[in-house]
Short mmCIF file of C-alpha atoms in Angstrom, two decimals:
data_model
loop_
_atom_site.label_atom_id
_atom_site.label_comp_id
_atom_site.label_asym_id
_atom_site.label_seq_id
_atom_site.Cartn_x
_atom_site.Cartn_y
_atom_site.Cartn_z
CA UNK A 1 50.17 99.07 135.61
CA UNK A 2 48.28 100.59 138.59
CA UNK A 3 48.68 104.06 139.70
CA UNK A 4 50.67 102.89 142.55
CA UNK A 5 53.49 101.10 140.76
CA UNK A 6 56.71 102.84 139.39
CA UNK A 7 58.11 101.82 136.21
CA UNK A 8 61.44 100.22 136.07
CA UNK A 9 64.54 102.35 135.27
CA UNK A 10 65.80 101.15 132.38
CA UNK A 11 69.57 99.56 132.08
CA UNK A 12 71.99 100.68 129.81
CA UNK A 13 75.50 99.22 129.42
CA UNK A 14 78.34 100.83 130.34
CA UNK A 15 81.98 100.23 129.69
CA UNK A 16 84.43 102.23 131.25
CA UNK A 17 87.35 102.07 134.80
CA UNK A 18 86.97 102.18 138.46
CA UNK A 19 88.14 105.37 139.38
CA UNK A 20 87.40 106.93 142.47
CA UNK A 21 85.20 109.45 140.56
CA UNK A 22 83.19 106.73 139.06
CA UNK A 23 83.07 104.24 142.17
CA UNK A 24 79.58 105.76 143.59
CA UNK A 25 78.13 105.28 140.13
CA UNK A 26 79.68 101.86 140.02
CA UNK A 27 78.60 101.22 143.21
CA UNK A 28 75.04 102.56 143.03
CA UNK A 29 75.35 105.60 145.49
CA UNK A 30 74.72 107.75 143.11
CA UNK A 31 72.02 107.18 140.12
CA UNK A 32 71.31 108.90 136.99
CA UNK A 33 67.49 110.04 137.39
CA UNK A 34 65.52 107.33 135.10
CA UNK A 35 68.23 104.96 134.19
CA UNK A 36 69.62 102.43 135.97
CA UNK A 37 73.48 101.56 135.02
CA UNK A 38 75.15 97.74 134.21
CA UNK A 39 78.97 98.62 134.71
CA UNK A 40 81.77 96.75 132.94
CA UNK A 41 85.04 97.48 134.42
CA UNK A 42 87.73 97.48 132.05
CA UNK A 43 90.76 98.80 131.33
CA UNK A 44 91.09 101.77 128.66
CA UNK A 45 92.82 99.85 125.77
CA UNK A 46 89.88 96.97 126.53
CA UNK A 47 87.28 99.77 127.09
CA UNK A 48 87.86 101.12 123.83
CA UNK A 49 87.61 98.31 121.34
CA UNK A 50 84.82 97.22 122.49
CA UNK A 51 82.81 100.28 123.44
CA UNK A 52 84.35 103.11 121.16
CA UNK A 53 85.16 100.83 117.95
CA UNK A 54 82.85 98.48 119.01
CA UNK A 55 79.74 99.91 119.44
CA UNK A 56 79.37 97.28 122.41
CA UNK A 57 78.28 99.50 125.11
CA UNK A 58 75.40 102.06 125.07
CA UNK A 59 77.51 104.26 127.22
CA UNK A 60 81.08 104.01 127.08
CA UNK A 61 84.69 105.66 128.16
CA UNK A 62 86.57 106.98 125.21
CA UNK A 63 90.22 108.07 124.05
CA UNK A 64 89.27 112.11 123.47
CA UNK A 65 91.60 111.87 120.67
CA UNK A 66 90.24 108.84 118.54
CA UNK A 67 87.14 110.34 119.43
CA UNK A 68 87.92 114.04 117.83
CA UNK A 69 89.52 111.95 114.83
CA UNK A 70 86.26 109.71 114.50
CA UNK A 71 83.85 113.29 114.99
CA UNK A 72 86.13 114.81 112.13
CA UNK A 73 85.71 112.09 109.49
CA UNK A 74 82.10 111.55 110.71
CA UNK A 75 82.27 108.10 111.40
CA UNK A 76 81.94 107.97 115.52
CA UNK A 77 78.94 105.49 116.92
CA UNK A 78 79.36 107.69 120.23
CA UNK A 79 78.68 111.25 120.87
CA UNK A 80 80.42 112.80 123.73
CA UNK A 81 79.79 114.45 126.90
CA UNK A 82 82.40 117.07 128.25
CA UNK A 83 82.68 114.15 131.51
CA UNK A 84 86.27 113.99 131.83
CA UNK A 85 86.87 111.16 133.73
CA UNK A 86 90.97 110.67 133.17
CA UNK A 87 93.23 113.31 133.07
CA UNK A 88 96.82 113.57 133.32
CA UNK A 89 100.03 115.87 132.89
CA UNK A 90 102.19 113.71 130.55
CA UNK A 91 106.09 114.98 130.91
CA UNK A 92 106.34 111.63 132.42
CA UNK A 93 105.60 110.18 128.98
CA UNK A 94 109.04 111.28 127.12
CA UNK A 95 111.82 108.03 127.68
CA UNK A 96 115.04 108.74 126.10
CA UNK A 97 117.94 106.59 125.36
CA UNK A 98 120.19 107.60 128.50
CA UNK A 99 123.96 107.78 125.58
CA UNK A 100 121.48 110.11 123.09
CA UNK A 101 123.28 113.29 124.25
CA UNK A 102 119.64 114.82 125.03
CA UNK A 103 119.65 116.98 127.45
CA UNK A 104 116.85 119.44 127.06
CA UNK A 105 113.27 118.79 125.10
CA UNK A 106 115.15 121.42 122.26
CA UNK A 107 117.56 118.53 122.00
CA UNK A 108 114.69 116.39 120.65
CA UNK A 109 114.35 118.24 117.06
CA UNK A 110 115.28 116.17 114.09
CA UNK A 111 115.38 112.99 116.50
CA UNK A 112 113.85 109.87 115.74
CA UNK A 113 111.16 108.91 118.18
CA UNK A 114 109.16 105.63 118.80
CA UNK A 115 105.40 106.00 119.95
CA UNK A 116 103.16 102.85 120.12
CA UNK A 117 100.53 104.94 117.79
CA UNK A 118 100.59 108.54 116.65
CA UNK A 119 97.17 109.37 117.70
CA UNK A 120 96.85 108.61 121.10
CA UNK A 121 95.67 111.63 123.37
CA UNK A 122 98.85 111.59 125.76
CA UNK A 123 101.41 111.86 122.83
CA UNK A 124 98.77 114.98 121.32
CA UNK A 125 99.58 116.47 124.30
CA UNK A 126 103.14 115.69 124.51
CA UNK A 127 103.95 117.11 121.14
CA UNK A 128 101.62 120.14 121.61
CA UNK A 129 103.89 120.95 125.12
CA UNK A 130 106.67 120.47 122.85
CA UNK A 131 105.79 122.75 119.67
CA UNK A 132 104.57 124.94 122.00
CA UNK A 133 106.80 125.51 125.29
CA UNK A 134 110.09 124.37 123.58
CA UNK A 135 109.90 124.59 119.75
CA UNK A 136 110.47 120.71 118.50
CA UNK A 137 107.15 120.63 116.20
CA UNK A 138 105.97 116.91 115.18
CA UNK A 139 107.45 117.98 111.66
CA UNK A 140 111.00 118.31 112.88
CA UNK A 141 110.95 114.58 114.26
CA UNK A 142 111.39 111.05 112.79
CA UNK A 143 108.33 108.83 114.10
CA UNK A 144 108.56 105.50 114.51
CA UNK A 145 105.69 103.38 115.62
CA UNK A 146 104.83 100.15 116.36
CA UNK A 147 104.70 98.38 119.91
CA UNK A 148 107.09 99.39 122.85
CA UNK A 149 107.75 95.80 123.85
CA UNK A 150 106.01 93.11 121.93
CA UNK A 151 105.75 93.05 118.35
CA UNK A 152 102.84 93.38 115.88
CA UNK A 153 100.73 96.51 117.53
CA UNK A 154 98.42 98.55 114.85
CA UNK A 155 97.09 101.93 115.38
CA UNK A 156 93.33 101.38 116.78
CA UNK A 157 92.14 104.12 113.84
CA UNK A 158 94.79 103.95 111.03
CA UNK A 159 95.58 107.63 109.90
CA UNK A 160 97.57 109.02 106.79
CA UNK A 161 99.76 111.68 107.80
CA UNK A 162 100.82 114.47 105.42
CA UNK A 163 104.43 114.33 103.30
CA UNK A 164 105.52 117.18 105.84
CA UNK A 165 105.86 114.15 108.35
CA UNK A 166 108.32 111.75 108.66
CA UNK A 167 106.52 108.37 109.54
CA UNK A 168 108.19 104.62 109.75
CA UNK A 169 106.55 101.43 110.90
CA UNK A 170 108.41 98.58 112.57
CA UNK A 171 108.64 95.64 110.47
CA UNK A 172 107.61 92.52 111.78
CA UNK A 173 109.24 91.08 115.09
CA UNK A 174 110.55 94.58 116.18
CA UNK A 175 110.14 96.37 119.41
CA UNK A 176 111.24 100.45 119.91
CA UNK A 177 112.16 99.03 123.14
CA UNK A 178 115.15 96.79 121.00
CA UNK A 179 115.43 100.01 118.40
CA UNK A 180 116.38 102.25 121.26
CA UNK A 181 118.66 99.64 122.60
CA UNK A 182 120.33 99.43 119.28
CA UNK A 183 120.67 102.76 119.39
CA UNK A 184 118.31 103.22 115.95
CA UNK A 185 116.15 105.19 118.00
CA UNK A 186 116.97 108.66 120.21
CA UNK A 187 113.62 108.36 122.52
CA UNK A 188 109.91 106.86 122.85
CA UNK A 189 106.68 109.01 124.02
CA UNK A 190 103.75 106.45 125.56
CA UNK A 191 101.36 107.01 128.32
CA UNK A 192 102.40 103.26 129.83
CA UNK A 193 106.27 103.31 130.83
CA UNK A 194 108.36 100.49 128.57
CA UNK A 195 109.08 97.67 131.08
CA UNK A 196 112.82 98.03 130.94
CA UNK A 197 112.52 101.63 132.65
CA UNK A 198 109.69 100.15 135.51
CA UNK A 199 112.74 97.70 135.99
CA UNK A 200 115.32 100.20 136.18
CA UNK A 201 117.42 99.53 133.11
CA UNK A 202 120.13 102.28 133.09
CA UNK A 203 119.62 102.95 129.15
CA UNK A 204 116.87 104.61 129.41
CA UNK A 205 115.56 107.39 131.63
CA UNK A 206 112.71 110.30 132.08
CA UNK A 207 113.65 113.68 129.65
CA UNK A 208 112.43 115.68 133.30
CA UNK A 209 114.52 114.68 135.63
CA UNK A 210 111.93 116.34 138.34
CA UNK A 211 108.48 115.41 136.87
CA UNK A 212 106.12 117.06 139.10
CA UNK A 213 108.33 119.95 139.26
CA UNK A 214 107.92 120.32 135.11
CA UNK A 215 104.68 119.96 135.21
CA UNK A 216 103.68 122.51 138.24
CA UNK A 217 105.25 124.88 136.03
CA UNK A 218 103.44 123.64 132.84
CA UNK A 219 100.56 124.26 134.99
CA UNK A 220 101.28 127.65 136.00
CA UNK A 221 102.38 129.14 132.41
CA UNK A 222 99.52 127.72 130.74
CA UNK A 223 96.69 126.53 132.68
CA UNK A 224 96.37 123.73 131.08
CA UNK A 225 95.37 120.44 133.17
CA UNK A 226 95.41 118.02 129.86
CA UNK A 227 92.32 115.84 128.95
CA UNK A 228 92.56 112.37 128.44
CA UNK A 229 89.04 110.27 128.44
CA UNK A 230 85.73 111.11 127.66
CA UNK A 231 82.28 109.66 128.13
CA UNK A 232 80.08 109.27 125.27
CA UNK A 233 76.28 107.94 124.47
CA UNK A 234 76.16 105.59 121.38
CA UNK A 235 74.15 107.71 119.14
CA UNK A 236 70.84 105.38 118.68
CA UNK A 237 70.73 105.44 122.35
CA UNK A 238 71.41 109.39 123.01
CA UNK A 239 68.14 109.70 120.15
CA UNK A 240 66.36 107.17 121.89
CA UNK A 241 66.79 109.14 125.29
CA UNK A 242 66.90 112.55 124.96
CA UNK A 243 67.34 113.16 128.63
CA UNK A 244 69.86 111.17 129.22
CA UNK A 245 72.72 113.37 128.25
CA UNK A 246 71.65 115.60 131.09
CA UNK A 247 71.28 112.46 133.43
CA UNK A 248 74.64 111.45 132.87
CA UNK A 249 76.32 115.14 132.95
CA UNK A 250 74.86 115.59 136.50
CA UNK A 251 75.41 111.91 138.16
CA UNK A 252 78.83 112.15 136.64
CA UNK A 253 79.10 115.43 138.56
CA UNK A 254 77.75 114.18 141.68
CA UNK A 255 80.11 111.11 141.82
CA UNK A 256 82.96 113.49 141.52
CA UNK A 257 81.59 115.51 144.26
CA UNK A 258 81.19 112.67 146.78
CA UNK A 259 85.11 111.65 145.67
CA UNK A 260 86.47 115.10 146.26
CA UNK A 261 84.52 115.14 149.57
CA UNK A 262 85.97 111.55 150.40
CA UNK A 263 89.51 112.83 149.62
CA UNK A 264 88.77 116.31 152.32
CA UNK A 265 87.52 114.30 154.93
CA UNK A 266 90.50 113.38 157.56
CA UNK A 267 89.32 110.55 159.34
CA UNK A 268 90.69 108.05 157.25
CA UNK A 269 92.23 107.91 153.80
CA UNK A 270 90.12 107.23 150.81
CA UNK A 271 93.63 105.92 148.74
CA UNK A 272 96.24 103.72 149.74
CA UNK A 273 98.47 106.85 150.21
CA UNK A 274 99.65 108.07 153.90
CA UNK A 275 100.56 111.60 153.21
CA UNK A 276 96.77 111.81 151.20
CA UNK A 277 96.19 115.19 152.93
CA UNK A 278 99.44 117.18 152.48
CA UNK A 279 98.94 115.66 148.42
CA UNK A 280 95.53 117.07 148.23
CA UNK A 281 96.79 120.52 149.93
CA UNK A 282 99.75 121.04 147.56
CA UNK A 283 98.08 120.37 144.65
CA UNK A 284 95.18 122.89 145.61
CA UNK A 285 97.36 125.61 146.41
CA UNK A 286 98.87 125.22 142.69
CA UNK A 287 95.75 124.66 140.63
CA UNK A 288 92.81 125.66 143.47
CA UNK A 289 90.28 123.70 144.66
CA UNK A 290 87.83 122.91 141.58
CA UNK A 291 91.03 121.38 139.61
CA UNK A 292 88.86 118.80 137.61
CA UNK A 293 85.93 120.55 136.70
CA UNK A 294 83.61 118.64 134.21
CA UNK A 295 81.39 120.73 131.21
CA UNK A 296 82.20 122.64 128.31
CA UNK A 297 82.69 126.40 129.67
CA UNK A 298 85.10 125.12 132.51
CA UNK A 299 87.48 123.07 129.51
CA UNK A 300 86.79 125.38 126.36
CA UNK A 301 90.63 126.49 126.59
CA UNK A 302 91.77 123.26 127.15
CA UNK A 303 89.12 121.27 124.31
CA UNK A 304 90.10 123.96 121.68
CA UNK A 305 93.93 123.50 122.09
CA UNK A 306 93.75 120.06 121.80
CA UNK A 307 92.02 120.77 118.60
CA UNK A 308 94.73 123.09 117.54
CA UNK A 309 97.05 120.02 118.35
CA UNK A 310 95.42 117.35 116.24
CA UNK A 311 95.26 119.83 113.28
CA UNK A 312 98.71 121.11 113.52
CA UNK A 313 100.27 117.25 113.48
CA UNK A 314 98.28 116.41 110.63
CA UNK A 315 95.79 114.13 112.40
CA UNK A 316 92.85 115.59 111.43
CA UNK A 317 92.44 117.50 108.01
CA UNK A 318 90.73 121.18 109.18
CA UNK A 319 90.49 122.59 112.53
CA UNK A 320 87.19 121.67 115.05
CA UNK A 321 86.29 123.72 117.32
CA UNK A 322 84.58 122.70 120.95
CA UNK A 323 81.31 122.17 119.85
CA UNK A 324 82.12 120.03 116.84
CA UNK A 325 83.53 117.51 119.22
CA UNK A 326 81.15 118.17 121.95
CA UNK A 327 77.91 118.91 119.84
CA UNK A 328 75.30 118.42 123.27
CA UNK A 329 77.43 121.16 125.41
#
């Protein structure tokens, strides 16, 4: 090679969704210095077989929560960057059965409640807001899982839970979707809504009646913005490249940048949403203008009480702190 030619960036595979914080990565507008990226778009559930379980991708979006659980037993191809690329309050994830007589999340203890798998990080979160703001802990509930509305669905990292919880599976051919029709269940917590309420069936319904107005408040008594996916290097790669961790952390960064500046400029709207602006205004004057700040320092409060949440509901068998789970800061 002559003194005049530059030597290729090298591709690495990466698995993980469009979001608008990704999109100038995705689309090249932003590169991380020395590496040049081969995007697969996929959707989470996808994204994580193959690229957390799977090992397929050398770069990869991840459930934070299988991801603690795989750090803790230390079994986890990936090793995670503080890159938080979904987040989301989840009171919009508690259905109830609309004749259960619940009223209030207190109304919830000693119910029995349906998730599609314990583990996922939206129902951490849901029954950390509930132990925590309202006093139903995951050991005063009946959990039943097994798929919301087609049969057969296994938990992506099977876990044992201890005797303190009480833990059914479906049996074969059942739905909680048909069990809380049947009345055999009192509610179901999932990030994706069963299709019966997206179609308006009057049996079911939201526990907060005014979602946004819950969670405002959530936001404002705890300041907690909850965590939901991670990005992580598989590990042969991160010791093969030892500066891509820092690559990543700052083109990560600087496609979040160019989205927030897309969604403050006025000239035309970045989403498919015509009141964009007054969105983006209301939810900076409750949770100010950096309200999805990526690294460790920014999340430490948030990382180590989702810890505290995976410990307390027996997912994990002794207490991790931030940088167990995010050992490269």
């Amino acid at each position: 090679m002559s003194e005049f030619q530059i030597a290729p960036a090298e591709a690495l595979t990466v698995g993980c969704g469009a979001y608008d914080r990704t999109w100038p990565l995705i689309a090249g507008v932003i590169r991380p210095a020395g590496f040049r990226l081969d995007w697969a778009i996929l959707p989470p559930e996808e994204v994580f077989l193959r690229g957390m379980l799977g090992g397929e991708f050398d770069i990869t979006e991840m459930s934070l929560s299988t991801y603690a659980l795989l750090r803790a037993r230390g079994v986890c191809r990936y090793v995670g960057l503080p890159v938080f690329v979904s987040r989301k309050f989840r009171h919009s994830a508690i259905y109830i059965r609309a004749d259960a007589g619940i009223d209030r999340p207190e109304d919830l203890a000693g119910r029995r409640i349906g998730v599609p798998e314990y583990q996922l990080t939206a129902n951490v979160w849901v029954r950390g807001l509930l132990s925590d703001d309202y006093g139903v802990s995951a050991d005063n509930v009946q959990w039943v899982i097994g798929g919301i509305d087609a049969p057969g669905r296994e938990e992506k990292v099977p876990i044992e839970l201890p005797a303190r919880f009480a833990v059914t599976r479906l049996g074969a051919g059942e739905t909680l979707w048909q069990l809380l029709l049947e009345g055999e269940i009192d509610a179901i917590i999932a990030p994706r809504a069963p299709q019966a309420f997206a179609q308006g069936h009057p049996a079911i319904r939201r526990l907060f009646a005014d979602v946004p107005a819950a969670e405002q408040d959530y936001y404002r008594r705890t300041g907690l913005f909850p965590l939901m996916h991670v990005i992580g290097i598989r590990e042969d790669v991160a010791e093969r490249h030892p500066g891509l961790p820092a690559a990543l952390a700052e083109a990560f960064g600087a496609a979040k940048a160019f989205a927030a500046g897309e969604l403050h400029q006025y000239a035309y709207d970045a989403a498919m949403l015509p009141w964009q602006e007054a969105s983006l205004r209301e939810t900076e004057a409750a949770m100010g203008r950096d309200y999805w700040p990526y690294g460790l320092e920014p999340n430490r409060r948030a990382i180590d009480t989702f810890a505290r949440y995976q410990f307390e509901q027996g997912i994990v068998e002794r207490l991790q702190s931030a940088a167990d789970i995010f050992p490269l800061g």
